[in-house]
mmCIF file with all atom_site columns, C-alpha atoms in Angstrom:
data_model
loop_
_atom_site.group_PDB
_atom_site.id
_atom_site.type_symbol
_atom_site.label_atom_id
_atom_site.label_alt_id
_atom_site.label_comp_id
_atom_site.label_asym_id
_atom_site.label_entity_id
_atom_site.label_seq_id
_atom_site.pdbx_PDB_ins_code
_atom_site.Cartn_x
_atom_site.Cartn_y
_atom_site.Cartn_z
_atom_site.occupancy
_atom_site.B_iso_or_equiv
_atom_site.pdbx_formal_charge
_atom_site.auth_seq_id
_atom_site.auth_comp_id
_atom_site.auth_asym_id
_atom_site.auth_atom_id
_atom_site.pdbx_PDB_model_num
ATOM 1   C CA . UNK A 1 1   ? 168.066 92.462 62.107 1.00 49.00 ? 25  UNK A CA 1
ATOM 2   C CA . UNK A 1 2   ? 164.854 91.745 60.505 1.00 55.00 ? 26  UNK A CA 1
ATOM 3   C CA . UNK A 1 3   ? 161.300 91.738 61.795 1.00 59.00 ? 27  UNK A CA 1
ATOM 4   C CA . UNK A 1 4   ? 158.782 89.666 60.965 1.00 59.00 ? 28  UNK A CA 1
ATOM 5   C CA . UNK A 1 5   ? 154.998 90.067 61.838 1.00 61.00 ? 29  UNK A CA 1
ATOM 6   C CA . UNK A 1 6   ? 152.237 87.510 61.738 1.00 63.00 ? 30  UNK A CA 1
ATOM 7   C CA . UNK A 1 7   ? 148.293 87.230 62.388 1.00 71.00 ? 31  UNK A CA 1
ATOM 8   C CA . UNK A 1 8   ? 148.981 83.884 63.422 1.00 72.00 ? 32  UNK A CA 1
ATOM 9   C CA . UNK A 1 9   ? 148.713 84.066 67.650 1.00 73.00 ? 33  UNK A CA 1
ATOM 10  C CA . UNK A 1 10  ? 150.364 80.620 67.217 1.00 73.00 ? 34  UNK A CA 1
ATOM 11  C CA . UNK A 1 11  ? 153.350 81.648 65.170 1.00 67.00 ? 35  UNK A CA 1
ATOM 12  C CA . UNK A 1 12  ? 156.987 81.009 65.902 1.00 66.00 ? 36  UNK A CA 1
ATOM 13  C CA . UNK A 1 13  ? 159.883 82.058 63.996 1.00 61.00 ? 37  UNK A CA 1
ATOM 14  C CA . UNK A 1 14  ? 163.438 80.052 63.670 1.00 59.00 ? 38  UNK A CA 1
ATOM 15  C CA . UNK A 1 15  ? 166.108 82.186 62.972 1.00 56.00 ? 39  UNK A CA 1
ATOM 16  C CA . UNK A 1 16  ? 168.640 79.142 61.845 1.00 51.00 ? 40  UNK A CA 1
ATOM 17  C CA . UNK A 1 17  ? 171.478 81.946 61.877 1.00 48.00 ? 41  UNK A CA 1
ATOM 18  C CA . UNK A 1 18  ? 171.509 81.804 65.969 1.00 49.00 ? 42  UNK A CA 1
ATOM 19  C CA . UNK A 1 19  ? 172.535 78.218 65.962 1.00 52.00 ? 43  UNK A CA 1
ATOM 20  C CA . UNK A 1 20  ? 173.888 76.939 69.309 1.00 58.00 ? 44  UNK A CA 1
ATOM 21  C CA . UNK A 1 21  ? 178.059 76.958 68.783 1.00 66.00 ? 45  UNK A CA 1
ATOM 22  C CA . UNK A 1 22  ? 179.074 72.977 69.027 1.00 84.00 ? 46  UNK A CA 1
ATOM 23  C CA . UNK A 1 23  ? 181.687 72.441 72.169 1.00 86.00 ? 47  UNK A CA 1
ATOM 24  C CA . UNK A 1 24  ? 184.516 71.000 70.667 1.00 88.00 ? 48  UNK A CA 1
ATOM 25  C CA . UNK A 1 25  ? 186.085 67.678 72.643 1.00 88.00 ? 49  UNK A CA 1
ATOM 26  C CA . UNK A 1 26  ? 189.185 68.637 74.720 1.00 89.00 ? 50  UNK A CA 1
ATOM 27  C CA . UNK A 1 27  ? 191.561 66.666 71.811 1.00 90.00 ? 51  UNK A CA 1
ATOM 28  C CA . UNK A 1 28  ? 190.283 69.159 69.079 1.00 91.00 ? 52  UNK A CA 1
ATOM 29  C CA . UNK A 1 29  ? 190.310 72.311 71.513 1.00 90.00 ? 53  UNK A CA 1
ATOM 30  C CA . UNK A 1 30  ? 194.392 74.571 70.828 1.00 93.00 ? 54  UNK A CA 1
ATOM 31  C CA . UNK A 1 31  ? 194.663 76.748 73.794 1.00 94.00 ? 55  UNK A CA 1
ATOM 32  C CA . UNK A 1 32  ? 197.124 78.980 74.161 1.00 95.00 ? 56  UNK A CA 1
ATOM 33  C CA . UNK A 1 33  ? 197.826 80.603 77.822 1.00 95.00 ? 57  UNK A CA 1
ATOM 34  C CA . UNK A 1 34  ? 199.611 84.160 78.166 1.00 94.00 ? 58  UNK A CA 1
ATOM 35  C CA . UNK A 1 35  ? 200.572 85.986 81.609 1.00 94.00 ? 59  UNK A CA 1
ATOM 36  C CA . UNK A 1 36  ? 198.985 89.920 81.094 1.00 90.00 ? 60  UNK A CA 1
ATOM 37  C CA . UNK A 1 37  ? 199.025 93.142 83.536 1.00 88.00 ? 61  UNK A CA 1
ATOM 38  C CA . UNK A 1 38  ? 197.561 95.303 80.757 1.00 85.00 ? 62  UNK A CA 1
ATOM 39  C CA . UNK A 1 39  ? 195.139 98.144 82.593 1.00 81.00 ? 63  UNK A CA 1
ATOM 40  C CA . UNK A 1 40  ? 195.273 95.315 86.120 1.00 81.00 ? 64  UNK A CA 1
ATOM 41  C CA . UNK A 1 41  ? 197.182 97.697 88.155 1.00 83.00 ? 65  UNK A CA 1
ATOM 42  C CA . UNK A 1 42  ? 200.466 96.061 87.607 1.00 83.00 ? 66  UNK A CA 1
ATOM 43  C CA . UNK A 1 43  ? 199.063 93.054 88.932 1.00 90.00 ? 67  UNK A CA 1
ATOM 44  C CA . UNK A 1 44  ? 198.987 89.566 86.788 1.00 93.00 ? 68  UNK A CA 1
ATOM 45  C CA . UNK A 1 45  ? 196.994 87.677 85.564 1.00 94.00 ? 69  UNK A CA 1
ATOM 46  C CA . UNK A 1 46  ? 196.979 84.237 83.396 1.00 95.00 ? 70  UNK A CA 1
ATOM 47  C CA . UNK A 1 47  ? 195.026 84.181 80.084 1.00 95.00 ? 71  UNK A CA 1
ATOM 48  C CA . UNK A 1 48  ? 193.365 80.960 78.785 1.00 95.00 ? 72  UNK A CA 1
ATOM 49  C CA . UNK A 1 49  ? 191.967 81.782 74.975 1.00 95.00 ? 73  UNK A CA 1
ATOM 50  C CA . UNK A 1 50  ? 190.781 79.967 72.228 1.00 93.00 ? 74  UNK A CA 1
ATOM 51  C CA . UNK A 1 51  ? 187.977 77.863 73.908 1.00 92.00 ? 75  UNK A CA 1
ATOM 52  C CA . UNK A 1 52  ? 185.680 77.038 70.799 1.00 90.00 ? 76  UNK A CA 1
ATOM 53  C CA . UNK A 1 53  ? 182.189 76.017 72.939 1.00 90.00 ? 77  UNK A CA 1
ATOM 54  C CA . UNK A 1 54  ? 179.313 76.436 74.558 1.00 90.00 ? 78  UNK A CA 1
ATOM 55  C CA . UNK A 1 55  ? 179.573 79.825 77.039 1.00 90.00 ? 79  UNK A CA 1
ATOM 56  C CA . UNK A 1 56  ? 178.110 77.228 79.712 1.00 91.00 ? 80  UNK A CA 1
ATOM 57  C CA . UNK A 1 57  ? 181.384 74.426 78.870 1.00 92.00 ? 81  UNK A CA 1
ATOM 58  C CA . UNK A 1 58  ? 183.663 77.539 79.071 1.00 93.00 ? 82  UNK A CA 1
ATOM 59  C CA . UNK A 1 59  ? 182.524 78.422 82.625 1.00 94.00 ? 83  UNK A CA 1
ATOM 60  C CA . UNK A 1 60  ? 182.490 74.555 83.914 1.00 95.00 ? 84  UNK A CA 1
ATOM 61  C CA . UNK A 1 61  ? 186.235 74.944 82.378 1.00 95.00 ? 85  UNK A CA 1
ATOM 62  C CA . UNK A 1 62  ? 186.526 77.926 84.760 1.00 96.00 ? 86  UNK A CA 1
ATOM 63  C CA . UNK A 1 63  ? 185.367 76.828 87.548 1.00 96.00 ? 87  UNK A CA 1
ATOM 64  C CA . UNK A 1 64  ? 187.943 73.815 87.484 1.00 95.00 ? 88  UNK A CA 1
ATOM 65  C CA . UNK A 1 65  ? 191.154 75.814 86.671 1.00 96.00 ? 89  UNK A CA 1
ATOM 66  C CA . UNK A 1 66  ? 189.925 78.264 89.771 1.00 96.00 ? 90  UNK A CA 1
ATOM 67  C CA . UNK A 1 67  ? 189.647 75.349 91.633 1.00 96.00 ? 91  UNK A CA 1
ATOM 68  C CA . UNK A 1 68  ? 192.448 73.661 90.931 1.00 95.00 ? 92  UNK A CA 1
ATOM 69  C CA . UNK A 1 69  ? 194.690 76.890 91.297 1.00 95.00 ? 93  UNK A CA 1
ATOM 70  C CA . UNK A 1 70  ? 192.483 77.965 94.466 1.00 96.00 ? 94  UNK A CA 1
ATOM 71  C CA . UNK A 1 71  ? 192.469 81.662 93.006 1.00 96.00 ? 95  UNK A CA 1
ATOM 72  C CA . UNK A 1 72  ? 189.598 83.625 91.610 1.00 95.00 ? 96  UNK A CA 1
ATOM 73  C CA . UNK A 1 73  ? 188.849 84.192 87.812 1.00 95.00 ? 97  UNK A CA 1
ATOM 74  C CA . UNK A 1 74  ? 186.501 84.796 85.097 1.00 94.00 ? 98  UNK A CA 1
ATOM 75  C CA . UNK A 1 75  ? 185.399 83.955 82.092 1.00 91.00 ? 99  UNK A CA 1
ATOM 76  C CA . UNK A 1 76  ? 184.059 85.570 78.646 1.00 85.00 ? 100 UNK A CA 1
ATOM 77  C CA . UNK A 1 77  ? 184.217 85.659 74.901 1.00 83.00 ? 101 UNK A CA 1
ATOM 78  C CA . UNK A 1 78  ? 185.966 82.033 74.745 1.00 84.00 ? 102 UNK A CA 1
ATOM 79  C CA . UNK A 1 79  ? 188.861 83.646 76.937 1.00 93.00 ? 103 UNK A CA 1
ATOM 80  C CA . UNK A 1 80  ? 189.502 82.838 80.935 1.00 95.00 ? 104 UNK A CA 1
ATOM 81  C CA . UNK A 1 81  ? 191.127 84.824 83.210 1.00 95.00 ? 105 UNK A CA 1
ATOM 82  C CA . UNK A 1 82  ? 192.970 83.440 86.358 1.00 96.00 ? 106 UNK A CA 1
ATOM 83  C CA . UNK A 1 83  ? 194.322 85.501 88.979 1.00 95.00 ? 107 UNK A CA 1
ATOM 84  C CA . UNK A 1 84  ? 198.128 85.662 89.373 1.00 94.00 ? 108 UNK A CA 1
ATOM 85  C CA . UNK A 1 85  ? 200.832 83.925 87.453 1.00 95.00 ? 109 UNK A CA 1
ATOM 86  C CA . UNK A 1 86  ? 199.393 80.662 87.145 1.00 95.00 ? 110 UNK A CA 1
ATOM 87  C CA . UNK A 1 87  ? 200.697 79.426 84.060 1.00 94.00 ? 111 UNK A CA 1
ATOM 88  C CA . UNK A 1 88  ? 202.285 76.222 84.721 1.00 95.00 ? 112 UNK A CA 1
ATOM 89  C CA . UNK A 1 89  ? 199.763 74.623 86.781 1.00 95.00 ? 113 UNK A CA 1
ATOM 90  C CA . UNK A 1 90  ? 197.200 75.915 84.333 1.00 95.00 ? 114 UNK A CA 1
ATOM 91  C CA . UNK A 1 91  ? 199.411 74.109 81.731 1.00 95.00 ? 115 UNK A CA 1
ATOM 92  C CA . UNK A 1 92  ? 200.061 70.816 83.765 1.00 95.00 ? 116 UNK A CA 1
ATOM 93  C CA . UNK A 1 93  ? 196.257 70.948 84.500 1.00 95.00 ? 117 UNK A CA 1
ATOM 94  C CA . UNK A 1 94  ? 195.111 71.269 81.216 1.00 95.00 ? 118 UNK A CA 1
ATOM 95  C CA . UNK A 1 95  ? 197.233 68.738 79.271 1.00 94.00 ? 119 UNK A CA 1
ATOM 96  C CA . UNK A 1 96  ? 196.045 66.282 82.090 1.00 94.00 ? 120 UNK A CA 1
ATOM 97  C CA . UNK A 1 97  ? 192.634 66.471 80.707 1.00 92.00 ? 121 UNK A CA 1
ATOM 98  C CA . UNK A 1 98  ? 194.174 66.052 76.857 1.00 93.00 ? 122 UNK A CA 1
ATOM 99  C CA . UNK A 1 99  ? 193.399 69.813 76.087 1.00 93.00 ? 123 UNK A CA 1
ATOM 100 C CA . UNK A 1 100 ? 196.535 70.597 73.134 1.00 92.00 ? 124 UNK A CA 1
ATOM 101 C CA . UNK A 1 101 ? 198.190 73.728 75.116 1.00 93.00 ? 125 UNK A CA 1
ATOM 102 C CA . UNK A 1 102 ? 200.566 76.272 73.738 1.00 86.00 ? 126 UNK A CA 1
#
């Protein structure tokens, strides 16, 4: 990273490489959901990835599937994580709202 100083007290730098990542519309958006006990103590879970977005839309997204699946979950890194096998409601869910599922 570089630094930049100024005498200016008024001075404000624009990195344009920090640009705000576009949230794609649900028709554009190819999910793909996988069931995964890797280091989760056996237990399953239900993997949402590919969300191209805003971290913010990716959370809203979240907060729905939990919702709708009344389990717990998380989100990061344009992946979700559902608790428990949860893949066909996830599926049914997400193709009702025109999101291209695989």
């Amino acid at each position: 990273k570089l630094n930049f100083y100024s005498t200016d007290p008024d001075f404000e730098f624009y990195d344009d490489d920090e640009d705000e990542v576009e949230t794609l519309p649900p028709e554009q958006q190819r999910l793909s959901i996988h069931i995964d006990r890797k280091h989760r103590k056996g237990k399953e879970v239900t993997l949402v990835e590919g969300f191209i977005g805003h971290p913010e839309d990716l959370k809203q997204l979240e907060k729905m599937l939990k919702s709708h699946c009344g389990v717990g979950g998380s989100s990061k890194n344009g992946q979700i994580i559902i608790q428990g096998n949860q893949s066909t409601k996830i599926k049914t869910f997400l193709s009702s709202k025109n999101y291209i599922v695989k």
